[in-house]
Amino acid sequence: MIPEQEFRRVLGHFATGVTVVTTIGDDGKSYGLTATAFTSVSLQPPLVLVCVDKCAESHAHFLTSRVFVVNFLACDHEPLSRRFAVSGGEKFTDLAVRRGMTGAPVLVEALGYLECKAVEAFEGGDHTIFLGEV
Ligand SMILES: Cc1cc2nc3c(=O)[nH]c(=O)nc-3n(C[C@H](O)[C@H](O)[C@H](O)COP(=O)(O)O)c2cc1C
């Protein structure tokens, strides 16, 4: 099996977009994390997927709410990506958001966004693969 460090090093050479994936908890609070493990899957029906680390604090909230928003970041959103790459805490303080149709938060300054309902949650090693209908 490939050593973890080597796996990470090689993956680091794959240029990809950066997203902030958000959801809403049972407590009505907003949760989210920076994620590059996002891809479009299908046009008809419109499906995307996002992989969420089972150790992430927000993971449980994605599992229970079954809704999420994929917010696309622009080049000048590095501070946003850093904010959402830190585990826990008050990531949404002083951030312009609005509730989407699902109740999950949309980042107002996002380049674009997709509101999704998770139609499947697959095992993906130490991640859960959420298949979302847009
Ligand atoms: C560039 C970048 C990409 C990331 N992509 C993912 C990802 O696709 N899935 C994931 O679960 N975590 C990813 N992470 C890590 C999470 O953003 C990080 O673990 C975050 O602190 C989780 O927040 P939480 O514990 O509050 O849920 C990424 C981090 C960075 C900096």
mmCIF file of N, CA and C and ligand atoms in Angstrom:
data_model
loop_
_atom_site.group_PDB
_atom_site.id
_atom_site.type_symbol
_atom_site.label_atom_id
_atom_site.label_comp_id
_atom_site.label_asym_id
_atom_site.label_seq_id
_atom_site.Cartn_x
_atom_site.Cartn_y
_atom_site.Cartn_z
ATOM 1 N N MET A 1 0.844 -1.201 0.000
ATOM 2 C CA MET A 1 0.000 0.000 0.000
ATOM 3 C C MET A 1 0.881 1.254 0.000
ATOM 4 N N ILE A 2 0.440 2.288 -0.684
ATOM 5 C CA ILE A 2 1.216 3.536 -0.769
ATOM 6 C C ILE A 2 1.281 4.201 0.616
ATOM 7 N N PRO A 3 2.465 4.657 1.049
ATOM 8 C CA PRO A 3 2.552 5.346 2.340
ATOM 9 C C PRO A 3 1.715 6.634 2.309
ATOM 10 N N GLU A 4 1.078 6.959 3.459
ATOM 11 C CA GLU A 4 0.140 8.100 3.501
ATOM 12 C C GLU A 4 0.798 9.409 3.048
ATOM 13 N N GLN A 5 2.045 9.620 3.523
ATOM 14 C CA GLN A 5 2.726 10.881 3.180
ATOM 15 C C GLN A 5 2.939 11.018 1.679
ATOM 16 N N GLU A 6 3.300 9.893 1.057
ATOM 17 C CA GLU A 6 3.545 9.879 -0.380
ATOM 18 C C GLU A 6 2.232 10.122 -1.137
ATOM 19 N N PHE A 7 1.159 9.498 -0.643
ATOM 20 C CA PHE A 7 -0.178 9.669 -1.228
ATOM 21 C C PHE A 7 -0.572 11.153 -1.200
ATOM 22 N N ARG A 8 -0.395 11.776 -0.025
ATOM 23 C CA ARG A 8 -0.714 13.208 0.125
ATOM 24 C C ARG A 8 0.145 14.062 -0.806
ATOM 25 N N ARG A 9 1.447 13.715 -0.906
ATOM 26 C CA ARG A 9 2.383 14.514 -1.703
ATOM 27 C C ARG A 9 1.970 14.490 -3.179
ATOM 28 N N VAL A 10 1.625 13.306 -3.671
ATOM 29 C CA VAL A 10 1.245 13.182 -5.084
ATOM 30 C C VAL A 10 -0.079 13.899 -5.334
ATOM 31 N N LEU A 11 -1.045 13.681 -4.423
ATOM 32 C CA LEU A 11 -2.348 14.342 -4.583
ATOM 33 C C LEU A 11 -2.212 15.860 -4.591
ATOM 34 N N GLY A 12 -1.208 16.362 -3.874
ATOM 35 C CA GLY A 12 -0.977 17.808 -3.783
ATOM 36 C C GLY A 12 -0.614 18.437 -5.116
ATOM 37 N N HIS A 13 -0.269 17.616 -6.107
ATOM 38 C CA HIS A 13 0.075 18.131 -7.435
ATOM 39 C C HIS A 13 -1.139 18.257 -8.342
ATOM 40 N N PHE A 14 -2.303 17.827 -7.843
ATOM 41 C CA PHE A 14 -3.517 17.911 -8.661
ATOM 42 C C PHE A 14 -4.217 19.243 -8.376
ATOM 43 N N ALA A 15 -4.207 20.121 -9.380
ATOM 44 C CA ALA A 15 -4.833 21.440 -9.201
ATOM 45 C C ALA A 15 -6.348 21.294 -9.248
ATOM 46 N N THR A 16 -7.021 21.901 -8.299
ATOM 47 C CA THR A 16 -8.476 21.756 -8.228
ATOM 48 C C THR A 16 -9.103 23.024 -7.664
ATOM 49 N N GLY A 17 -10.389 23.136 -7.808
ATOM 50 C CA GLY A 17 -11.101 24.263 -7.213
ATOM 51 C C GLY A 17 -11.265 24.059 -5.721
ATOM 52 N N VAL A 18 -11.564 25.154 -5.052
ATOM 53 C CA VAL A 18 -11.772 25.072 -3.603
ATOM 54 C C VAL A 18 -13.209 25.497 -3.296
ATOM 55 N N THR A 19 -13.849 24.719 -2.428
ATOM 56 C CA THR A 19 -15.226 25.022 -2.036
ATOM 57 C C THR A 19 -15.322 25.110 -0.513
ATOM 58 N N VAL A 20 -16.382 25.753 -0.063
ATOM 59 C CA VAL A 20 -16.775 25.641 1.346
ATOM 60 C C VAL A 20 -18.147 24.960 1.332
ATOM 61 N N VAL A 21 -18.217 23.803 1.961
ATOM 62 C CA VAL A 21 -19.470 23.051 1.976
ATOM 63 C C VAL A 21 -20.116 23.260 3.344
ATOM 64 N N THR A 22 -21.366 23.693 3.309
ATOM 65 C CA THR A 22 -22.042 24.073 4.555
ATOM 66 C C THR A 22 -23.297 23.231 4.763
ATOM 67 N N THR A 23 -23.706 23.172 6.032
ATOM 68 C CA THR A 23 -24.967 22.509 6.352
ATOM 69 C C THR A 23 -25.566 23.168 7.591
ATOM 70 N N ILE A 24 -26.710 22.665 7.986
ATOM 71 C CA ILE A 24 -27.372 23.201 9.182
ATOM 72 C C ILE A 24 -27.543 22.062 10.180
ATOM 73 N N GLY A 25 -27.253 22.361 11.452
ATOM 74 C CA GLY A 25 -27.382 21.335 12.488
ATOM 75 C C GLY A 25 -28.788 21.268 13.051
ATOM 76 N N ASP A 26 -29.055 20.213 13.798
ATOM 77 C CA ASP A 26 -30.334 20.078 14.514
ATOM 78 C C ASP A 26 -30.551 21.256 15.457
ATOM 79 N N ASP A 27 -29.413 21.831 15.914
ATOM 80 C CA ASP A 27 -29.460 22.967 16.830
ATOM 81 C C ASP A 27 -29.720 24.292 16.105
ATOM 82 N N GLY A 28 -29.910 24.218 14.790
ATOM 83 C CA GLY A 28 -30.171 25.422 13.995
ATOM 84 C C GLY A 28 -28.915 26.197 13.653
ATOM 85 N N LYS A 29 -27.749 25.704 14.125
ATOM 86 C CA LYS A 29 -26.488 26.400 13.853
ATOM 87 C C LYS A 29 -25.933 26.006 12.482
ATOM 88 N N SER A 30 -25.098 26.881 11.964
ATOM 89 C CA SER A 30 -24.441 26.628 10.688
ATOM 90 C C SER A 30 -23.133 25.877 10.911
ATOM 91 N N TYR A 31 -22.839 24.937 10.035
ATOM 92 C CA TYR A 31 -21.580 24.190 10.068
ATOM 93 C C TYR A 31 -21.020 24.154 8.649
ATOM 94 N N GLY A 32 -19.706 24.022 8.561
ATOM 95 C CA GLY A 32 -19.122 23.954 7.231
ATOM 96 C C GLY A 32 -17.633 23.722 7.283
ATOM 97 N N LEU A 33 -17.105 23.353 6.133
ATOM 98 C CA LEU A 33 -15.671 23.098 6.041
ATOM 99 C C LEU A 33 -15.182 23.358 4.628
ATOM 100 N N THR A 34 -13.896 23.666 4.544
ATOM 101 C CA THR A 34 -13.246 23.804 3.245
ATOM 102 C C THR A 34 -13.100 22.426 2.640
ATOM 103 N N ALA A 35 -13.464 22.284 1.380
ATOM 104 C CA ALA A 35 -13.387 20.968 0.735
ATOM 105 C C ALA A 35 -12.998 21.089 -0.730
ATOM 106 N N THR A 36 -12.030 20.277 -1.114
ATOM 107 C CA THR A 36 -11.682 20.175 -2.537
ATOM 108 C C THR A 36 -12.236 18.879 -3.129
ATOM 109 N N ALA A 37 -12.650 17.967 -2.256
ATOM 110 C CA ALA A 37 -13.167 16.680 -2.732
ATOM 111 C C ALA A 37 -14.617 16.845 -3.165
ATOM 112 N N PHE A 38 -14.770 17.598 -4.241
ATOM 113 C CA PHE A 38 -16.088 17.886 -4.817
ATOM 114 C C PHE A 38 -16.012 17.588 -6.303
ATOM 115 N N THR A 39 -17.055 17.017 -6.835
ATOM 116 C CA THR A 39 -17.129 16.874 -8.293
ATOM 117 C C THR A 39 -18.576 16.826 -8.756
ATOM 118 N N SER A 40 -18.775 17.237 -9.992
ATOM 119 C CA SER A 40 -20.089 17.039 -10.599
ATOM 120 C C SER A 40 -20.162 15.576 -11.020
ATOM 121 N N VAL A 41 -21.363 15.021 -11.014
ATOM 122 C CA VAL A 41 -21.535 13.596 -11.289
ATOM 123 C C VAL A 41 -22.454 13.372 -12.486
ATOM 124 N N SER A 42 -23.616 14.004 -12.497
ATOM 125 C CA SER A 42 -24.641 13.704 -13.497
ATOM 126 C C SER A 42 -25.407 14.977 -13.838
ATOM 127 N N LEU A 43 -25.819 15.059 -15.112
ATOM 128 C CA LEU A 43 -26.637 16.214 -15.524
ATOM 129 C C LEU A 43 -28.118 15.921 -15.345
ATOM 130 N N GLN A 44 -28.527 14.674 -15.698
ATOM 131 C CA GLN A 44 -29.929 14.288 -15.561
ATOM 132 C C GLN A 44 -30.040 12.981 -14.798
ATOM 133 N N PRO A 45 -30.364 12.977 -13.541
ATOM 134 C CA PRO A 45 -30.684 14.137 -12.730
ATOM 135 C C PRO A 45 -29.404 14.892 -12.350
ATOM 136 N N PRO A 46 -29.527 16.146 -11.921
ATOM 137 C CA PRO A 46 -28.341 16.907 -11.543
ATOM 138 C C PRO A 46 -27.777 16.424 -10.210
ATOM 139 N N LEU A 47 -26.609 15.785 -10.275
ATOM 140 C CA LEU A 47 -25.990 15.210 -9.074
ATOM 141 C C LEU A 47 -24.561 15.695 -8.934
ATOM 142 N N VAL A 48 -24.138 15.907 -7.692
ATOM 143 C CA VAL A 48 -22.744 16.213 -7.376
ATOM 144 C C VAL A 48 -22.348 15.342 -6.191
ATOM 145 N N LEU A 49 -21.061 15.266 -5.931
ATOM 146 C CA LEU A 49 -20.654 14.574 -4.707
ATOM 147 C C LEU A 49 -19.605 15.368 -3.968
ATOM 148 N N VAL A 50 -19.583 15.158 -2.668
ATOM 149 C CA VAL A 50 -18.575 15.774 -1.816
ATOM 150 C C VAL A 50 -18.178 14.741 -0.764
ATOM 151 N N CYS A 51 -16.874 14.693 -0.475
ATOM 152 C CA CYS A 51 -16.357 13.722 0.500
ATOM 153 C C CYS A 51 -16.019 14.456 1.794
ATOM 154 N N VAL A 52 -16.590 13.997 2.894
ATOM 155 C CA VAL A 52 -16.389 14.659 4.189
ATOM 156 C C VAL A 52 -15.714 13.686 5.152
ATOM 157 N N ASP A 53 -14.630 14.155 5.742
ATOM 158 C CA ASP A 53 -13.857 13.388 6.721
ATOM 159 C C ASP A 53 -14.758 13.017 7.911
ATOM 160 N N LYS A 54 -14.735 11.734 8.273
ATOM 161 C CA LYS A 54 -15.567 11.289 9.408
ATOM 162 C C LYS A 54 -15.123 11.934 10.718
ATOM 163 N N CYS A 55 -13.872 12.402 10.763
ATOM 164 C CA CYS A 55 -13.367 13.043 11.988
ATOM 165 C C CYS A 55 -13.726 14.525 12.059
ATOM 166 N N ALA A 56 -14.238 15.086 10.975
ATOM 167 C CA ALA A 56 -14.588 16.521 10.981
ATOM 168 C C ALA A 56 -15.757 16.738 11.943
ATOM 169 N N GLU A 57 -15.709 17.863 12.640
ATOM 170 C CA GLU A 57 -16.782 18.167 13.583
ATOM 171 C C GLU A 57 -18.125 18.277 12.865
ATOM 172 N N SER A 58 -18.098 18.796 11.664
ATOM 173 C CA SER A 58 -19.350 19.000 10.924
ATOM 174 C C SER A 58 -19.911 17.704 10.337
ATOM 175 N N HIS A 59 -19.115 16.633 10.330
ATOM 176 C CA HIS A 59 -19.547 15.391 9.667
ATOM 177 C C HIS A 59 -20.909 14.906 10.153
ATOM 178 N N ALA A 60 -21.082 14.874 11.459
ATOM 179 C CA ALA A 60 -22.339 14.367 12.041
ATOM 180 C C ALA A 60 -23.528 15.199 11.575
ATOM 181 N N HIS A 61 -23.290 16.491 11.379
ATOM 182 C CA HIS A 61 -24.385 17.374 10.972
ATOM 183 C C HIS A 61 -24.776 17.146 9.504
ATOM 184 N N PHE A 62 -23.785 16.809 8.679
ATOM 185 C CA PHE A 62 -24.100 16.458 7.285
ATOM 186 C C PHE A 62 -24.936 15.179 7.255
ATOM 187 N N LEU A 63 -24.574 14.232 8.130
ATOM 188 C CA LEU A 63 -25.289 12.950 8.169
ATOM 189 C C LEU A 63 -26.737 13.133 8.607
ATOM 190 N N THR A 64 -26.967 13.980 9.608
ATOM 191 C CA THR A 64 -28.329 14.115 10.136
ATOM 192 C C THR A 64 -29.196 15.051 9.291
ATOM 193 N N SER A 65 -28.610 16.144 8.813
ATOM 194 C CA SER A 65 -29.447 17.110 8.070
ATOM 195 C C SER A 65 -29.767 16.615 6.674
ATOM 196 N N ARG A 66 -28.782 15.906 6.078
ATOM 197 C CA ARG A 66 -28.936 15.409 4.701
ATOM 198 C C ARG A 66 -29.138 16.530 3.683
ATOM 199 N N VAL A 67 -28.716 17.731 4.038
ATOM 200 C CA VAL A 67 -28.727 18.835 3.079
ATOM 201 C C VAL A 67 -27.374 19.540 3.170
ATOM 202 N N PHE A 68 -26.961 20.111 2.043
ATOM 203 C CA PHE A 68 -25.719 20.884 2.072
ATOM 204 C C PHE A 68 -25.685 21.873 0.915
ATOM 205 N N VAL A 69 -24.840 22.882 1.089
ATOM 206 C CA VAL A 69 -24.594 23.862 0.025
ATOM 207 C C VAL A 69 -23.109 23.795 -0.317
ATOM 208 N N VAL A 70 -22.820 23.711 -1.623
ATOM 209 C CA VAL A 70 -21.430 23.787 -2.082
ATOM 210 C C VAL A 70 -21.212 25.215 -2.561
ATOM 211 N N ASN A 71 -20.347 25.946 -1.856
ATOM 212 C CA ASN A 71 -20.036 27.342 -2.183
ATOM 213 C C ASN A 71 -18.683 27.380 -2.897
ATOM 214 N N PHE A 72 -18.647 27.916 -4.105
ATOM 215 C CA PHE A 72 -17.398 27.976 -4.869
ATOM 216 C C PHE A 72 -16.622 29.238 -4.489
ATOM 217 N N LEU A 73 -15.341 29.053 -4.214
ATOM 218 C CA LEU A 73 -14.502 30.198 -3.836
ATOM 219 C C LEU A 73 -13.753 30.757 -5.041
ATOM 220 N N ALA A 74 -13.464 32.058 -4.967
ATOM 221 C CA ALA A 74 -12.668 32.722 -6.003
ATOM 222 C C ALA A 74 -11.224 32.838 -5.516
ATOM 223 N N CYS A 75 -10.358 33.311 -6.417
ATOM 224 C CA CYS A 75 -8.918 33.413 -6.096
ATOM 225 C C CYS A 75 -8.663 34.228 -4.836
ATOM 226 N N ASP A 76 -9.432 35.299 -4.654
ATOM 227 C CA ASP A 76 -9.170 36.194 -3.508
ATOM 228 C C ASP A 76 -9.901 35.743 -2.234
ATOM 229 N N HIS A 77 -10.388 34.513 -2.217
ATOM 230 C CA HIS A 77 -11.087 33.994 -1.035
ATOM 231 C C HIS A 77 -10.215 33.112 -0.140
ATOM 232 N N GLU A 78 -8.901 33.279 -0.277
ATOM 233 C CA GLU A 78 -8.013 32.438 0.537
ATOM 234 C C GLU A 78 -8.317 32.554 2.035
ATOM 235 N N PRO A 79 -8.574 33.790 2.541
ATOM 236 C CA PRO A 79 -8.901 33.883 3.976
ATOM 237 C C PRO A 79 -10.133 33.046 4.342
ATOM 238 N N LEU A 80 -11.113 33.002 3.437
ATOM 239 C CA LEU A 80 -12.316 32.186 3.700
ATOM 240 C C LEU A 80 -11.951 30.700 3.754
ATOM 241 N N SER A 81 -11.118 30.266 2.821
ATOM 242 C CA SER A 81 -10.745 28.848 2.790
ATOM 243 C C SER A 81 -9.959 28.485 4.047
ATOM 244 N N ARG A 82 -9.139 29.419 4.541
ATOM 245 C CA ARG A 82 -8.376 29.148 5.773
ATOM 246 C C ARG A 82 -9.314 29.115 6.981
ATOM 247 N N ARG A 83 -10.263 30.015 7.018
ATOM 248 C CA ARG A 83 -11.220 30.065 8.126
ATOM 249 C C ARG A 83 -11.976 28.740 8.242
ATOM 250 N N PHE A 84 -12.393 28.197 7.109
ATOM 251 C CA PHE A 84 -13.205 26.978 7.133
ATOM 252 C C PHE A 84 -12.368 25.702 7.169
ATOM 253 N N ALA A 85 -11.040 25.856 7.147
ATOM 254 C CA ALA A 85 -10.165 24.686 7.252
ATOM 255 C C ALA A 85 -9.723 24.464 8.696
ATOM 256 N N VAL A 86 -10.211 25.299 9.603
ATOM 257 C CA VAL A 86 -9.911 25.132 11.026
ATOM 258 C C VAL A 86 -11.102 24.432 11.670
ATOM 259 N N SER A 87 -10.832 23.396 12.442
ATOM 260 C CA SER A 87 -11.922 22.596 12.993
ATOM 261 C C SER A 87 -12.665 23.309 14.125
ATOM 262 N N GLY A 88 -13.997 23.221 14.059
ATOM 263 C CA GLY A 88 -14.843 23.759 15.129
ATOM 264 C C GLY A 88 -14.835 25.280 15.175
ATOM 265 N N GLY A 89 -15.271 25.811 16.303
ATOM 266 C CA GLY A 89 -15.261 27.273 16.486
ATOM 267 C C GLY A 89 -16.407 27.967 15.786
ATOM 268 N N GLU A 90 -16.344 29.286 15.847
ATOM 269 C CA GLU A 90 -17.426 30.114 15.299
ATOM 270 C C GLU A 90 -17.037 30.606 13.903
ATOM 271 N N LYS A 91 -17.084 29.723 12.948
ATOM 272 C CA LYS A 91 -16.611 30.065 11.601
ATOM 273 C C LYS A 91 -17.485 31.097 10.896
ATOM 274 N N PHE A 92 -18.735 31.215 11.337
ATOM 275 C CA PHE A 92 -19.685 32.060 10.620
ATOM 276 C C PHE A 92 -19.811 33.466 11.209
ATOM 277 N N THR A 93 -19.049 33.708 12.303
ATOM 278 C CA THR A 93 -19.116 35.033 12.924
ATOM 279 C C THR A 93 -18.688 36.111 11.931
ATOM 280 N N ASP A 94 -19.485 37.179 11.827
ATOM 281 C CA ASP A 94 -19.188 38.313 10.947
ATOM 282 C C ASP A 94 -19.096 37.933 9.471
ATOM 283 N N LEU A 95 -19.771 36.880 9.093
ATOM 284 C CA LEU A 95 -19.746 36.438 7.704
ATOM 285 C C LEU A 95 -21.139 36.646 7.104
ATOM 286 N N ALA A 96 -21.177 37.213 5.900
ATOM 287 C CA ALA A 96 -22.473 37.444 5.250
ATOM 288 C C ALA A 96 -23.002 36.126 4.703
ATOM 289 N N VAL A 97 -24.094 35.641 5.279
ATOM 290 C CA VAL A 97 -24.724 34.402 4.798
ATOM 291 C C VAL A 97 -26.231 34.624 4.698
ATOM 292 N N ARG A 98 -26.843 33.792 3.897
ATOM 293 C CA ARG A 98 -28.301 33.758 3.894
ATOM 294 C C ARG A 98 -28.709 32.296 3.860
ATOM 295 N N ARG A 99 -29.898 32.026 4.393
ATOM 296 C CA ARG A 99 -30.391 30.648 4.400
ATOM 297 C C ARG A 99 -30.886 30.280 3.012
ATOM 298 N N GLY A 100 -30.447 29.129 2.531
ATOM 299 C CA GLY A 100 -30.947 28.654 1.254
ATOM 300 C C GLY A 100 -32.290 27.960 1.426
ATOM 301 N N MET A 101 -32.767 27.360 0.348
ATOM 302 C CA MET A 101 -34.076 26.683 0.365
ATOM 303 C C MET A 101 -34.097 25.527 1.366
ATOM 304 N N THR A 102 -32.938 24.910 1.579
ATOM 305 C CA THR A 102 -32.863 23.753 2.474
ATOM 306 C C THR A 102 -32.628 24.173 3.929
ATOM 307 N N GLY A 103 -32.307 25.437 4.133
ATOM 308 C CA GLY A 103 -31.965 25.914 5.475
ATOM 309 C C GLY A 103 -30.467 25.999 5.689
ATOM 310 N N ALA A 104 -29.699 25.319 4.824
ATOM 311 C CA ALA A 104 -28.236 25.386 4.931
ATOM 312 C C ALA A 104 -27.772 26.765 4.455
ATOM 313 N N PRO A 105 -26.677 27.266 5.050
ATOM 314 C CA PRO A 105 -26.235 28.623 4.724
ATOM 315 C C PRO A 105 -25.499 28.758 3.388
ATOM 316 N N VAL A 106 -25.839 29.809 2.679
ATOM 317 C CA VAL A 106 -25.155 30.183 1.435
ATOM 318 C C VAL A 106 -24.236 31.344 1.771
ATOM 319 N N LEU A 107 -22.969 31.254 1.388
ATOM 320 C CA LEU A 107 -22.030 32.362 1.610
ATOM 321 C C LEU A 107 -22.294 33.413 0.530
ATOM 322 N N VAL A 108 -22.658 34.612 0.970
ATOM 323 C CA VAL A 108 -23.072 35.663 0.036
ATOM 324 C C VAL A 108 -21.961 35.989 -0.965
ATOM 325 N N GLU A 109 -20.705 35.942 -0.513
ATOM 326 C CA GLU A 109 -19.619 36.327 -1.425
ATOM 327 C C GLU A 109 -19.111 35.181 -2.300
ATOM 328 N N ALA A 110 -19.746 34.011 -2.217
ATOM 329 C CA ALA A 110 -19.304 32.889 -3.050
ATOM 330 C C ALA A 110 -19.475 33.230 -4.527
ATOM 331 N N LEU A 111 -18.574 32.669 -5.328
ATOM 332 C CA LEU A 111 -18.609 32.866 -6.788
ATOM 333 C C LEU A 111 -19.875 32.252 -7.376
ATOM 334 N N GLY A 112 -20.272 31.150 -6.812
ATOM 335 C CA GLY A 112 -21.476 30.422 -7.229
ATOM 336 C C GLY A 112 -21.759 29.386 -6.160
ATOM 337 N N TYR A 113 -22.934 28.799 -6.191
ATOM 338 C CA TYR A 113 -23.243 27.796 -5.168
ATOM 339 C C TYR A 113 -24.276 26.814 -5.697
ATOM 340 N N LEU A 114 -24.308 25.641 -5.076
ATOM 341 C CA LEU A 114 -25.296 24.602 -5.399
ATOM 342 C C LEU A 114 -25.951 24.172 -4.098
ATOM 343 N N GLU A 115 -27.262 24.181 -4.064
ATOM 344 C CA GLU A 115 -27.992 23.685 -2.892
ATOM 345 C C GLU A 115 -28.388 22.234 -3.171
ATOM 346 N N CYS A 116 -28.085 21.375 -2.212
ATOM 347 C CA CYS A 116 -28.240 19.936 -2.464
ATOM 348 C C CYS A 116 -28.984 19.225 -1.341
ATOM 349 N N LYS A 117 -29.675 18.159 -1.763
ATOM 350 C CA LYS A 117 -30.220 17.192 -0.815
ATOM 351 C C LYS A 117 -29.412 15.927 -0.982
ATOM 352 N N ALA A 118 -28.892 15.378 0.117
ATOM 353 C CA ALA A 118 -28.095 14.151 0.017
ATOM 354 C C ALA A 118 -29.038 12.972 -0.243
ATOM 355 N N VAL A 119 -28.874 12.358 -1.413
ATOM 356 C CA VAL A 119 -29.734 11.220 -1.760
ATOM 357 C C VAL A 119 -29.066 9.902 -1.404
ATOM 358 N N GLU A 120 -27.736 9.931 -1.213
ATOM 359 C CA GLU A 120 -26.987 8.738 -0.785
ATOM 360 C C GLU A 120 -25.818 9.204 0.072
ATOM 361 N N ALA A 121 -25.405 8.339 0.985
ATOM 362 C CA ALA A 121 -24.169 8.564 1.753
ATOM 363 C C ALA A 121 -23.393 7.250 1.716
ATOM 364 N N PHE A 122 -22.303 7.242 0.956
ATOM 365 C CA PHE A 122 -21.514 6.023 0.756
ATOM 366 C C PHE A 122 -20.297 6.013 1.680
ATOM 367 N N GLU A 123 -19.891 4.803 2.060
ATOM 368 C CA GLU A 123 -18.638 4.631 2.794
ATOM 369 C C GLU A 123 -17.480 4.927 1.852
ATOM 370 N N GLY A 124 -16.533 5.724 2.300
ATOM 371 C CA GLY A 124 -15.348 6.010 1.488
ATOM 372 C C GLY A 124 -14.123 6.026 2.378
ATOM 373 N N GLY A 125 -13.810 4.876 2.992
ATOM 374 C CA GLY A 125 -12.660 4.834 3.894
ATOM 375 C C GLY A 125 -12.907 5.716 5.096
ATOM 376 N N ASP A 126 -11.982 6.680 5.324
ATOM 377 C CA ASP A 126 -12.165 7.562 6.481
ATOM 378 C C ASP A 126 -13.059 8.766 6.144
ATOM 379 N N HIS A 127 -13.641 8.772 4.952
ATOM 380 C CA HIS A 127 -14.578 9.823 4.550
ATOM 381 C C HIS A 127 -15.962 9.226 4.253
ATOM 382 N N THR A 128 -16.974 10.079 4.295
ATOM 383 C CA THR A 128 -18.294 9.710 3.784
ATOM 384 C C THR A 128 -18.500 10.470 2.481
ATOM 385 N N ILE A 129 -18.959 9.755 1.476
ATOM 386 C CA ILE A 129 -19.203 10.361 0.162
ATOM 387 C C ILE A 129 -20.689 10.704 0.081
ATOM 388 N N PHE A 130 -20.973 11.984 0.101
ATOM 389 C CA PHE A 130 -22.369 12.427 0.020
ATOM 390 C C PHE A 130 -22.707 12.721 -1.440
ATOM 391 N N LEU A 131 -23.695 12.000 -1.935
ATOM 392 C CA LEU A 131 -24.187 12.242 -3.284
ATOM 393 C C LEU A 131 -25.382 13.176 -3.151
ATOM 394 N N GLY A 132 -25.275 14.342 -3.750
ATOM 395 C CA GLY A 132 -26.312 15.354 -3.559
ATOM 396 C C GLY A 132 -27.090 15.627 -4.831
ATOM 397 N N GLU A 133 -28.400 15.689 -4.700
ATOM 398 C CA GLU A 133 -29.234 16.130 -5.829
ATOM 399 C C GLU A 133 -29.366 17.643 -5.719
ATOM 400 N N VAL A 134 -29.043 18.324 -6.800
ATOM 401 C CA VAL A 134 -29.017 19.787 -6.776
ATOM 402 C C VAL A 134 -30.432 20.339 -6.911
HETATM 403 C C1 LIG B 1 -7.427 23.060 0.588
HETATM 404 C C2 LIG B 1 -8.150 22.157 1.574
HETATM 405 C C3 LIG B 1 -9.013 21.188 1.085
HETATM 406 C C4 LIG B 1 -9.711 20.348 1.967
HETATM 407 N N1 LIG B 1 -10.581 19.425 1.447
HETATM 408 C C5 LIG B 1 -11.303 18.649 2.289
HETATM 409 C C6 LIG B 1 -12.280 17.745 1.767
HETATM 410 O O1 LIG B 1 -12.499 17.633 0.578
HETATM 411 N N2 LIG B 1 -13.002 17.016 2.673
HETATM 412 C C7 LIG B 1 -12.808 17.112 4.025
HETATM 413 O O2 LIG B 1 -13.495 16.414 4.786
HETATM 414 N N3 LIG B 1 -11.883 17.959 4.536
HETATM 415 C C8 LIG B 1 -11.141 18.741 3.703
HETATM 416 N N4 LIG B 1 -10.237 19.628 4.211
HETATM 417 C C9 LIG B 1 -10.035 19.690 5.648
HETATM 418 C C10 LIG B 1 -11.161 20.427 6.379
HETATM 419 O O3 LIG B 1 -11.411 21.696 5.805
HETATM 420 C C11 LIG B 1 -10.778 20.604 7.863
HETATM 421 O O4 LIG B 1 -10.549 19.338 8.422
HETATM 422 C C12 LIG B 1 -11.798 21.358 8.676
HETATM 423 O O5 LIG B 1 -11.134 21.812 9.835
HETATM 424 C C13 LIG B 1 -12.994 20.548 9.126
HETATM 425 O O6 LIG B 1 -13.819 21.386 9.902
HETATM 426 P P1 LIG B 1 -14.773 20.834 11.056
HETATM 427 O O7 LIG B 1 -13.952 19.878 11.883
HETATM 428 O O8 LIG B 1 -15.207 22.056 11.821
HETATM 429 O O9 LIG B 1 -15.923 20.155 10.377
HETATM 430 C C14 LIG B 1 -9.523 20.468 3.355
HETATM 431 C C15 LIG B 1 -8.652 21.450 3.840
HETATM 432 C C16 LIG B 1 -7.984 22.291 2.965
HETATM 433 C C17 LIG B 1 -7.071 23.351 3.505
#
